[in-house]
PDB file of C-alpha atoms in Angstrom:
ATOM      1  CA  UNK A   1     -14.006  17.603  13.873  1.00  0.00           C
ATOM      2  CA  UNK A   2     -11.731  15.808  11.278  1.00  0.00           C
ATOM      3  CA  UNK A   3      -7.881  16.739  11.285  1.00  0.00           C
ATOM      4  CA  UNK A   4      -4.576  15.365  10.153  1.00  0.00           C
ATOM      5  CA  UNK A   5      -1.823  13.147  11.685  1.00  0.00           C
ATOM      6  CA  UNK A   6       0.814  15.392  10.986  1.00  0.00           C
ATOM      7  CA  UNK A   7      -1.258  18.261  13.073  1.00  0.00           C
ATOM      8  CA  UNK A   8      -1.157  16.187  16.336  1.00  0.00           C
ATOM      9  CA  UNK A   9       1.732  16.327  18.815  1.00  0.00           C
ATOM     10  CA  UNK A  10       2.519  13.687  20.660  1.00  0.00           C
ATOM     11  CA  UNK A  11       6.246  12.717  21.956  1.00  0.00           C
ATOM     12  CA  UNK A  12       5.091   8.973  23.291  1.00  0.00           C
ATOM     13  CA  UNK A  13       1.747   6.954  23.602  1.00  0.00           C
ATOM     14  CA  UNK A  14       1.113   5.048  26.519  1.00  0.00           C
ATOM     15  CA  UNK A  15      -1.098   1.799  26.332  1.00  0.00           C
ATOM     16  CA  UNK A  16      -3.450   0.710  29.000  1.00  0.00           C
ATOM     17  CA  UNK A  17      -2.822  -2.943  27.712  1.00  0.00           C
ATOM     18  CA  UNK A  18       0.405  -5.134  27.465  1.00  0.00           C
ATOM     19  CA  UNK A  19       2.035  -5.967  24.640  1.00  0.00           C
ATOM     20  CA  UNK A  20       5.237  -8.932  23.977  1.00  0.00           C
ATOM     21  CA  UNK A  21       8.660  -7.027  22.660  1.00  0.00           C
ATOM     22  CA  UNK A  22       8.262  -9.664  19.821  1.00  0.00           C
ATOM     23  CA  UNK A  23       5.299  -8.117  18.699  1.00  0.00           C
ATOM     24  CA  UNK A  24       6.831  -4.560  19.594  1.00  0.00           C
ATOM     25  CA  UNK A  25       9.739  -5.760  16.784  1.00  0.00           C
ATOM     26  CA  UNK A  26       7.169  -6.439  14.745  1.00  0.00           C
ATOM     27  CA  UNK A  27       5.125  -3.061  15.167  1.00  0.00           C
ATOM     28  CA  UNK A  28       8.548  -1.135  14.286  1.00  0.00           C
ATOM     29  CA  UNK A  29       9.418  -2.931  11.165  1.00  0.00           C
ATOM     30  CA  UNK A  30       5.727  -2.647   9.882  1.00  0.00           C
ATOM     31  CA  UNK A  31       6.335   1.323  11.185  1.00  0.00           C
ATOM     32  CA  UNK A  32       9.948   1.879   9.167  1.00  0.00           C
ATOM     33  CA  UNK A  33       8.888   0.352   6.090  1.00  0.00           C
ATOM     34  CA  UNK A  34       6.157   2.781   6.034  1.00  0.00           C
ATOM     35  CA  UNK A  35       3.521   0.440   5.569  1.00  0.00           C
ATOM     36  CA  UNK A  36       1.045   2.668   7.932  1.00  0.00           C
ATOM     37  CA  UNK A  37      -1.086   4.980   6.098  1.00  0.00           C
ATOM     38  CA  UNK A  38      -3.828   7.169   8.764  1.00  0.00           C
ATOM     39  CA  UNK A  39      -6.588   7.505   6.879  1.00  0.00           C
ATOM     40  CA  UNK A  40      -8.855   9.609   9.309  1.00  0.00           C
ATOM     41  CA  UNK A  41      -8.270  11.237  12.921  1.00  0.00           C
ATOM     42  CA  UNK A  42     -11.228  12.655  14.536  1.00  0.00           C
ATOM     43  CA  UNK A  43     -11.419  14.884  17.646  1.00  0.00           C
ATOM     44  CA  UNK A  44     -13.853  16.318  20.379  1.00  0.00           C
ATOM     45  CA  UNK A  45     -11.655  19.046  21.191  1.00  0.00           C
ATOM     46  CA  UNK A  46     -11.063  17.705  24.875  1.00  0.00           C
ATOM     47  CA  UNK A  47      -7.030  16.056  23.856  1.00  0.00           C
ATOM     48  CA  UNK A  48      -9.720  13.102  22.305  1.00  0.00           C
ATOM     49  CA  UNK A  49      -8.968  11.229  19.399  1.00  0.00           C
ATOM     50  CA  UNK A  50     -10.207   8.631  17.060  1.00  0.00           C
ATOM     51  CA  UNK A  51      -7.932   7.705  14.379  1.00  0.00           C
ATOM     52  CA  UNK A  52      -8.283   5.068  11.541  1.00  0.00           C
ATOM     53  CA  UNK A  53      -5.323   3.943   9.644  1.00  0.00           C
ATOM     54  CA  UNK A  54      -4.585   0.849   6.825  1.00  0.00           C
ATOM     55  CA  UNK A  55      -1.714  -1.314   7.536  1.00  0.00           C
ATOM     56  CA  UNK A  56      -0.263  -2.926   4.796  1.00  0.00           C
ATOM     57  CA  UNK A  57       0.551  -6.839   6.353  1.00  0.00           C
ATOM     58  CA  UNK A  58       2.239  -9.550   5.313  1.00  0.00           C
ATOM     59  CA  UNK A  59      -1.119 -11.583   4.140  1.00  0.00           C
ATOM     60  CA  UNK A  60      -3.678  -8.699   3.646  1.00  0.00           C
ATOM     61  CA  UNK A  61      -4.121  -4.987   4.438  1.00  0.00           C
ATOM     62  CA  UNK A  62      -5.401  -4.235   7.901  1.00  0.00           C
ATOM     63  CA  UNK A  63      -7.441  -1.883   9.518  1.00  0.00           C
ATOM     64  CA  UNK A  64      -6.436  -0.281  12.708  1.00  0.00           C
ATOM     65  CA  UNK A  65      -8.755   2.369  15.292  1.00  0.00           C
ATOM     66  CA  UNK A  66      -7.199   3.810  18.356  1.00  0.00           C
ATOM     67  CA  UNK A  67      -9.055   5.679  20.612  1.00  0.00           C
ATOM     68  CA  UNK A  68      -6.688   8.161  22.464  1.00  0.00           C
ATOM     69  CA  UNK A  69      -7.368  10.231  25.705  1.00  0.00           C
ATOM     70  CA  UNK A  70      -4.478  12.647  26.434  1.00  0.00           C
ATOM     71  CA  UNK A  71      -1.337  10.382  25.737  1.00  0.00           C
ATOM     72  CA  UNK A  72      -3.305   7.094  26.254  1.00  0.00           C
ATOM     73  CA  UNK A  73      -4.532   4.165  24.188  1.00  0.00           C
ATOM     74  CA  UNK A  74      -7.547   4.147  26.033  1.00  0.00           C
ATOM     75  CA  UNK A  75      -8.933   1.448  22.992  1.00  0.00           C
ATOM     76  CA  UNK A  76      -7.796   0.266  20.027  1.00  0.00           C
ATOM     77  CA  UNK A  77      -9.062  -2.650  17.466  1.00  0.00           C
ATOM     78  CA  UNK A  78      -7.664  -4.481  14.555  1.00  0.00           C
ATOM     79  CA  UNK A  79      -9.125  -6.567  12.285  1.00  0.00           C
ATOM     80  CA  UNK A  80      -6.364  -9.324  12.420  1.00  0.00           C
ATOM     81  CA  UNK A  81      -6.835 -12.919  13.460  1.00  0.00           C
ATOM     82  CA  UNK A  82      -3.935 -12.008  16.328  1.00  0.00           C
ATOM     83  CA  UNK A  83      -6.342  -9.162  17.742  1.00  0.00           C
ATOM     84  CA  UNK A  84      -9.276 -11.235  17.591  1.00  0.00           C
ATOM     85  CA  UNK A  85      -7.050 -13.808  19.846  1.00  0.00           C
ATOM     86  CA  UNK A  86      -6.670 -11.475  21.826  1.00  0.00           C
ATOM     87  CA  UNK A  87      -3.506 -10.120  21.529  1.00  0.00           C
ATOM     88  CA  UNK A  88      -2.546  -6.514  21.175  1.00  0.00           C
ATOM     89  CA  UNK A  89      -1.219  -6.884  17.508  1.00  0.00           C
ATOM     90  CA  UNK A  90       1.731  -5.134  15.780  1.00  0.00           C
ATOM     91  CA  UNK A  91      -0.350  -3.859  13.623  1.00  0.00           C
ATOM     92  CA  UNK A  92      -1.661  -1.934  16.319  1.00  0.00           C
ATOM     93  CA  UNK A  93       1.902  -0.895  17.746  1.00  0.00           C
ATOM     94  CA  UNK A  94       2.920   0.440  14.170  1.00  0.00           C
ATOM     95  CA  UNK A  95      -0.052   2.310  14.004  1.00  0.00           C
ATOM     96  CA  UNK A  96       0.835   4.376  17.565  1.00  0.00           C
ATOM     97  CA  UNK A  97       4.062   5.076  15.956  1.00  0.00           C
ATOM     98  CA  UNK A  98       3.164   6.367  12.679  1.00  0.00           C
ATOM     99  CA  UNK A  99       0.757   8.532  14.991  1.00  0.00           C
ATOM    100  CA  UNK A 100       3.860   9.722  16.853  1.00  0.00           C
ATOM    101  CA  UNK A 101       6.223  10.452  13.846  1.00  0.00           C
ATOM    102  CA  UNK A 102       3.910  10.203  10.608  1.00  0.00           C
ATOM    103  CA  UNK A 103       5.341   9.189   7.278  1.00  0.00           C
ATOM    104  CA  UNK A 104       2.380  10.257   5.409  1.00  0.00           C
ATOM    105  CA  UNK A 105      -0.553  13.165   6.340  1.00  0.00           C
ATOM    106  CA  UNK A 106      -3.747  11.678   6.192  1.00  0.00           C
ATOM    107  CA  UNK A 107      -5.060  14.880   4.398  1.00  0.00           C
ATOM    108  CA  UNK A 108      -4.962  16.546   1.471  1.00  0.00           C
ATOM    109  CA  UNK A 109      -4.409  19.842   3.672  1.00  0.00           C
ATOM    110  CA  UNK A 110      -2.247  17.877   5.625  1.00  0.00           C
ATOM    111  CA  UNK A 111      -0.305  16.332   2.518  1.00  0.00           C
ATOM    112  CA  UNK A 112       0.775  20.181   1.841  1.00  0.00           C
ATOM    113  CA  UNK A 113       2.392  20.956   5.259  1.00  0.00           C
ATOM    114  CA  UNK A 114       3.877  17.524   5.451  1.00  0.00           C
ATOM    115  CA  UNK A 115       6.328  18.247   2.251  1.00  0.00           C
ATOM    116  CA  UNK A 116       7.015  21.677   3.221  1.00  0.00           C
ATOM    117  CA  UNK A 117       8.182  20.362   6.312  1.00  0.00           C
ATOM    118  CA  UNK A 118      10.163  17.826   4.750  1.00  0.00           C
ATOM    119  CA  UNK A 119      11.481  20.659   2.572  1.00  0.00           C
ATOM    120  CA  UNK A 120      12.554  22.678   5.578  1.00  0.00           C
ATOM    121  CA  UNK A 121      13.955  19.789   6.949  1.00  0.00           C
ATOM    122  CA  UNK A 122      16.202  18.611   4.296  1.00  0.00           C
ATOM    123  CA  UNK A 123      17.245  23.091   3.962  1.00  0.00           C
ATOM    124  CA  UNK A 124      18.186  22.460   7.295  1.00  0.00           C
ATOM    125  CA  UNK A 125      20.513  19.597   6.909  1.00  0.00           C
TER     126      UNK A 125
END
């Protein structure tokens, strides 16, 4: 079953590989420039996902799967020469956070809830 970012819940991501805090800096500049766009998340209804997402590099645009059981990063994949060294890539780390606080729904469905909860948001403030 196919749903959107925005409609998952998760407060944290844990990975079941390391990562270097350089490439974590990395990740969360890729992440606050918004250059993370999830193009599909998939479930089996059992707190498993697969989600697909485009990050926008420096050289090229990048694709990005994570496979998620529960709260882990059971798998993930990249198709940047640093991930085929590899290395878990900050391409990869952006991706878990824009799947943790989503700039953008990944749906058009989704699209709709996202800016009303924007709009409640900014009522709010």
């Amino acid at each position: 079953m196919i749903i959107d970012v925005v409609d998952l819940s998760f407060e944290t991501l844990q990975f079941t590989r390391r990562y270097d805090t350089n490439r974590y800096k990395r990740g969360t500049q890729i992440y606050n420039r918004g250059n993370v766009q999830v193009e599909e998340v998939e479930t089996n209804g059992d707190n498993h996902y697969t989600i697909e997402a485009t990050v926008e590099g420096n050289y090229d645009n990048y694709t990005t799967k994570l496979s998620i059981d529960g709260n882990t990063i059971k798998d993930s994949s990249c198709t940047c020469e640093d991930y085929r060294n590899g290395n878990l890539c900050k391409h990869i780390i952006a991706t878990s956070m824009e799947v943790i606080e989503p700039h953008y729904a990944s749906t058009v469905e989704g699209r709709k809830k996202f800016k009303k909860r924007k709009k409640k948001k900014k009522e709010k403030d």
